[in-house]
mmCIF file of C-alpha atoms in Angstrom:
data_model
loop_
_atom_site.group_PDB
_atom_site.id
_atom_site.type_symbol
_atom_site.label_atom_id
_atom_site.label_comp_id
_atom_site.label_asym_id
_atom_site.label_seq_id
_atom_site.Cartn_x
_atom_site.Cartn_y
_atom_site.Cartn_z
ATOM 1 C CA MET A 1 27.303 -21.229 -3.734
ATOM 2 C CA HIS A 2 28.630 -24.606 -4.202
ATOM 3 C CA ILE A 3 28.935 -25.669 -6.966
ATOM 4 C CA GLU A 4 25.624 -29.059 -5.887
ATOM 5 C CA LEU A 5 23.868 -26.738 -5.502
ATOM 6 C CA GLN A 6 24.490 -24.430 -7.954
ATOM 7 C CA GLN A 7 24.000 -26.430 -11.078
ATOM 8 C CA ALA A 8 20.559 -27.841 -8.315
ATOM 9 C CA MET A 9 19.861 -24.315 -8.933
ATOM 10 C CA GLN A 10 20.684 -23.091 -12.739
ATOM 11 C CA HIS A 11 18.724 -27.340 -13.363
ATOM 12 C CA LEU A 12 15.784 -25.720 -12.096
ATOM 13 C CA VAL A 13 16.167 -22.485 -13.821
ATOM 14 C CA ALA A 14 15.946 -24.301 -17.403
ATOM 15 C CA GLU A 15 12.802 -27.179 -15.780
ATOM 16 C CA GLN A 16 11.040 -24.547 -14.189
ATOM 17 C CA SER A 17 10.338 -27.011 -11.938
ATOM 18 C CA LEU A 18 10.982 -27.858 -8.569
ATOM 19 C CA ASN A 19 11.777 -31.618 -7.013
ATOM 20 C CA LEU A 20 11.307 -31.960 -3.455
ATOM 21 C CA LYS A 21 13.087 -35.207 -3.161
ATOM 22 C CA GLU A 22 16.263 -33.201 -5.348
ATOM 23 C CA VAL A 23 15.538 -30.390 -2.447
ATOM 24 C CA SER A 24 15.639 -32.508 -0.032
ATOM 25 C CA ARG A 25 19.168 -32.919 0.454
ATOM 26 C CA PHE A 26 19.901 -29.114 1.355
ATOM 27 C CA THR A 27 20.895 -27.649 4.101
ATOM 28 C CA PRO A 28 18.847 -24.111 5.400
ATOM 29 C CA VAL A 29 21.574 -22.584 4.051
ATOM 30 C CA ASP A 30 21.367 -23.630 0.881
ATOM 31 C CA PHE A 31 18.358 -22.864 0.481
ATOM 32 C CA ARG A 32 18.336 -19.229 1.527
ATOM 33 C CA LEU A 33 21.753 -19.345 -1.360
ATOM 34 C CA GLY A 34 19.351 -20.665 -3.664
ATOM 35 C CA ILE A 35 16.050 -18.676 -2.618
ATOM 36 C CA GLN A 36 19.046 -15.529 -2.813
ATOM 37 C CA TYR A 37 20.017 -17.540 -7.342
ATOM 38 C CA LEU A 38 16.714 -17.309 -7.746
ATOM 39 C CA VAL A 39 15.507 -14.225 -6.934
ATOM 40 C CA ALA A 40 18.891 -12.334 -8.872
ATOM 41 C CA GLN A 41 18.031 -14.862 -12.287
ATOM 42 C CA ASP A 42 14.370 -13.351 -11.860
ATOM 43 C CA GLN A 43 12.295 -15.921 -11.255
ATOM 44 C CA PRO A 44 10.334 -15.208 -7.368
ATOM 45 C CA ASP A 45 8.331 -17.788 -8.497
ATOM 46 C CA LEU A 46 10.280 -20.395 -8.710
ATOM 47 C CA ALA A 47 12.171 -18.677 -5.375
ATOM 48 C CA GLN A 48 9.405 -18.391 -3.380
ATOM 49 C CA ALA A 49 8.096 -22.110 -4.428
ATOM 50 C CA LEU A 50 12.019 -22.871 -2.894
ATOM 51 C CA ALA A 51 11.285 -21.359 0.263
ATOM 52 C CA GLU A 52 7.845 -23.059 0.768
ATOM 53 C CA ALA A 53 9.608 -26.282 0.483
ATOM 54 C CA GLY A 54 13.126 -25.153 2.894
ATOM 55 C CA LEU A 55 10.361 -23.894 5.556
ATOM 56 C CA ALA A 56 8.196 -27.888 5.201
ATOM 57 C CA LEU A 57 11.422 -29.451 5.652
ATOM 58 C CA TYR A 58 13.129 -26.654 8.396
ATOM 59 C CA PRO A 59 9.688 -24.981 9.622
ATOM 60 C CA LEU A 60 12.319 -23.556 12.236
ATOM 61 C CA SER A 61 15.355 -22.150 10.726
ATOM 62 C CA GLU A 62 16.093 -19.441 11.250
ATOM 63 C CA ASP A 63 17.756 -19.239 6.977
ATOM 64 C CA ILE A 64 14.393 -19.718 5.562
ATOM 65 C CA LEU A 65 12.419 -17.726 8.512
ATOM 66 C CA ALA A 66 14.930 -14.740 7.254
ATOM 67 C CA ILE A 67 14.809 -15.434 3.743
ATOM 68 C CA SER A 68 11.058 -16.364 3.347
ATOM 69 C CA GLY A 69 10.144 -13.818 4.981
ATOM 70 C CA LEU A 70 12.108 -10.892 3.254
ATOM 71 C CA LEU A 71 11.065 -13.113 -0.421
ATOM 72 C CA ALA A 72 7.250 -12.240 1.237
ATOM 73 C CA ILE A 73 7.865 -8.804 1.593
ATOM 74 C CA THR A 74 8.701 -8.068 -1.899
ATOM 75 C CA ARG A 75 6.417 -10.308 -3.392
ATOM 76 C CA GLU A 76 3.752 -7.868 -1.397
ATOM 77 C CA ASP A 77 2.460 -10.825 0.394
ATOM 78 C CA TRP A 78 1.658 -9.164 3.210
ATOM 79 C CA PRO A 79 -0.510 -11.578 5.224
ATOM 80 C CA LEU A 80 2.610 -14.608 4.981
ATOM 81 C CA ALA A 81 5.071 -12.258 5.057
ATOM 82 C CA VAL A 82 3.500 -11.069 8.570
ATOM 83 C CA GLU A 83 3.728 -15.191 9.371
ATOM 84 C CA ILE A 84 6.683 -16.115 9.207
ATOM 85 C CA LEU A 85 8.054 -13.047 10.494
ATOM 86 C CA GLN A 86 5.858 -13.777 13.424
ATOM 87 C CA ASP A 87 7.265 -17.481 13.232
ATOM 88 C CA LEU A 88 11.334 -15.661 13.183
ATOM 89 C CA VAL A 89 10.962 -13.616 16.108
ATOM 90 C CA SER A 90 9.260 -16.677 18.141
ATOM 91 C CA VAL A 91 12.595 -19.144 17.088
ATOM 92 C CA GLN A 92 14.431 -16.367 17.960
ATOM 93 C CA ASP A 93 13.109 -15.757 21.347
ATOM 94 C CA GLY A 94 14.992 -13.004 22.886
ATOM 95 C CA ARG A 95 17.627 -13.467 20.118
ATOM 96 C CA VAL A 96 16.146 -10.810 17.366
ATOM 97 C CA GLN A 97 17.666 -8.229 16.121
ATOM 98 C CA PRO A 98 16.138 -5.248 15.430
ATOM 99 C CA MET A 99 15.814 -4.805 11.651
ATOM 100 C CA THR A 100 13.315 -8.194 12.439
ATOM 101 C CA TYR A 101 11.321 -6.226 14.383
ATOM 102 C CA GLN A 102 11.647 -3.182 11.710
ATOM 103 C CA MET A 103 10.478 -6.468 8.386
ATOM 104 C CA LEU A 104 7.890 -7.614 10.701
ATOM 105 C CA ALA A 105 5.915 -3.710 12.629
ATOM 106 C CA ARG A 106 6.460 -2.549 8.456
ATOM 107 C CA ALA A 107 4.571 -6.214 7.331
ATOM 108 C CA LEU A 108 1.798 -5.512 9.926
ATOM 109 C CA ALA A 109 1.817 -1.477 8.685
ATOM 110 C CA CYS A 110 0.445 -2.380 4.811
ATOM 111 C CA ASN A 111 -1.353 -5.616 6.160
ATOM 112 C CA LEU A 112 -3.279 -2.448 7.834
ATOM 113 C CA ASP A 113 -2.584 -3.939 11.378
ATOM 114 C CA VAL A 114 -1.208 -0.558 12.110
ATOM 115 C CA ALA A 115 -1.726 -1.181 16.109
ATOM 116 C CA GLU A 116 -0.103 -4.277 15.866
ATOM 117 C CA ALA A 117 2.816 -2.868 14.109
ATOM 118 C CA HIS A 118 3.112 0.496 17.005
ATOM 119 C CA GLN A 119 3.060 -2.855 19.843
ATOM 120 C CA VAL A 120 5.771 -4.325 17.686
ATOM 121 C CA LEU A 121 7.884 -1.502 17.417
ATOM 122 C CA GLU A 122 7.432 -0.233 21.142
ATOM 123 C CA THR A 123 8.633 -3.812 22.530
ATOM 124 C CA ALA A 124 11.679 -3.542 19.659
ATOM 125 C CA LEU A 125 12.501 -0.188 21.845
ATOM 126 C CA GLN A 126 12.433 -1.664 24.804
ATOM 127 C CA LYS A 127 14.496 -3.818 24.101
ATOM 128 C CA TRP A 128 16.979 -1.934 21.121
ATOM 129 C CA PRO A 129 16.331 1.930 22.669
ATOM 130 C CA ASN A 130 19.192 3.772 20.985
ATOM 131 C CA ASP A 131 18.339 2.436 17.616
ATOM 132 C CA ALA A 132 17.943 4.156 14.594
ATOM 133 C CA THR A 133 16.534 2.376 12.438
ATOM 134 C CA LEU A 134 13.695 1.470 15.429
ATOM 135 C CA ILE A 135 12.908 5.568 16.143
ATOM 136 C CA GLN A 136 12.735 6.553 12.277
ATOM 137 C CA GLU A 137 10.608 3.919 11.874
ATOM 138 C CA ARG A 138 8.397 4.684 14.613
ATOM 139 C CA ASN A 139 8.586 8.068 13.208
ATOM 140 C CA ALA A 140 7.814 7.584 9.888
ATOM 141 C CA MET A 141 5.033 5.199 11.081
ATOM 142 C CA ALA A 142 3.383 8.520 12.702
ATOM 143 C CA ALA A 143 3.951 10.335 10.329
ATOM 144 C CA VAL A 144 1.947 8.285 8.235
ATOM 145 C CA GLN A 145 -0.353 8.162 10.831
ATOM 146 C CA ASP A 146 -1.097 11.722 11.260
ATOM 147 C CA ALA A 147 -1.514 12.118 7.541
ATOM 148 C CA MET A 148 -5.034 10.095 7.194
ATOM 149 C CA PRO A 149 -7.522 11.774 6.592
ATOM 150 C CA ALA A 150 -9.967 10.746 9.542
ATOM 151 C CA SER A 151 -13.068 8.277 8.577
ATOM 152 C CA ASN A 152 -16.876 9.767 9.014
ATOM 153 C CA LEU A 153 -17.220 6.893 10.575
ATOM 154 C CA THR A 154 -14.996 7.130 14.267
ATOM 155 C CA ASN A 155 -16.894 9.644 17.403
#
């Protein structure tokens, strides 16, 4: 991390506040590094504030969308994780990697949208049919779904 960014992150931690004017000079890569630094410093709320600032400044940045999606997952903010990861998939268009699909499917499942999670995995497996991580994720979701008791409200 370059010195100016590191100093800004240290100032951010010390002040416990975010100055948008101060951070607006940074690039999407700087935001990603700053968010990683804040998480490593056990400052998840400041990391979230920096992620939100980064998304406001660079809403189509793959770097910021990816790190913000990971941050939302670690915070177990499933609706936000789903929203950000869907944006990432949209921005990446035909270049979506298996891990992005896996993270989106898991966020959807944790957000109790299991059917959509399965659909995401099936779409991913059409593009990446031999990806072990995607296959394992699909199998794990199926096993969890099979282990869940059926509702009394089903026909």
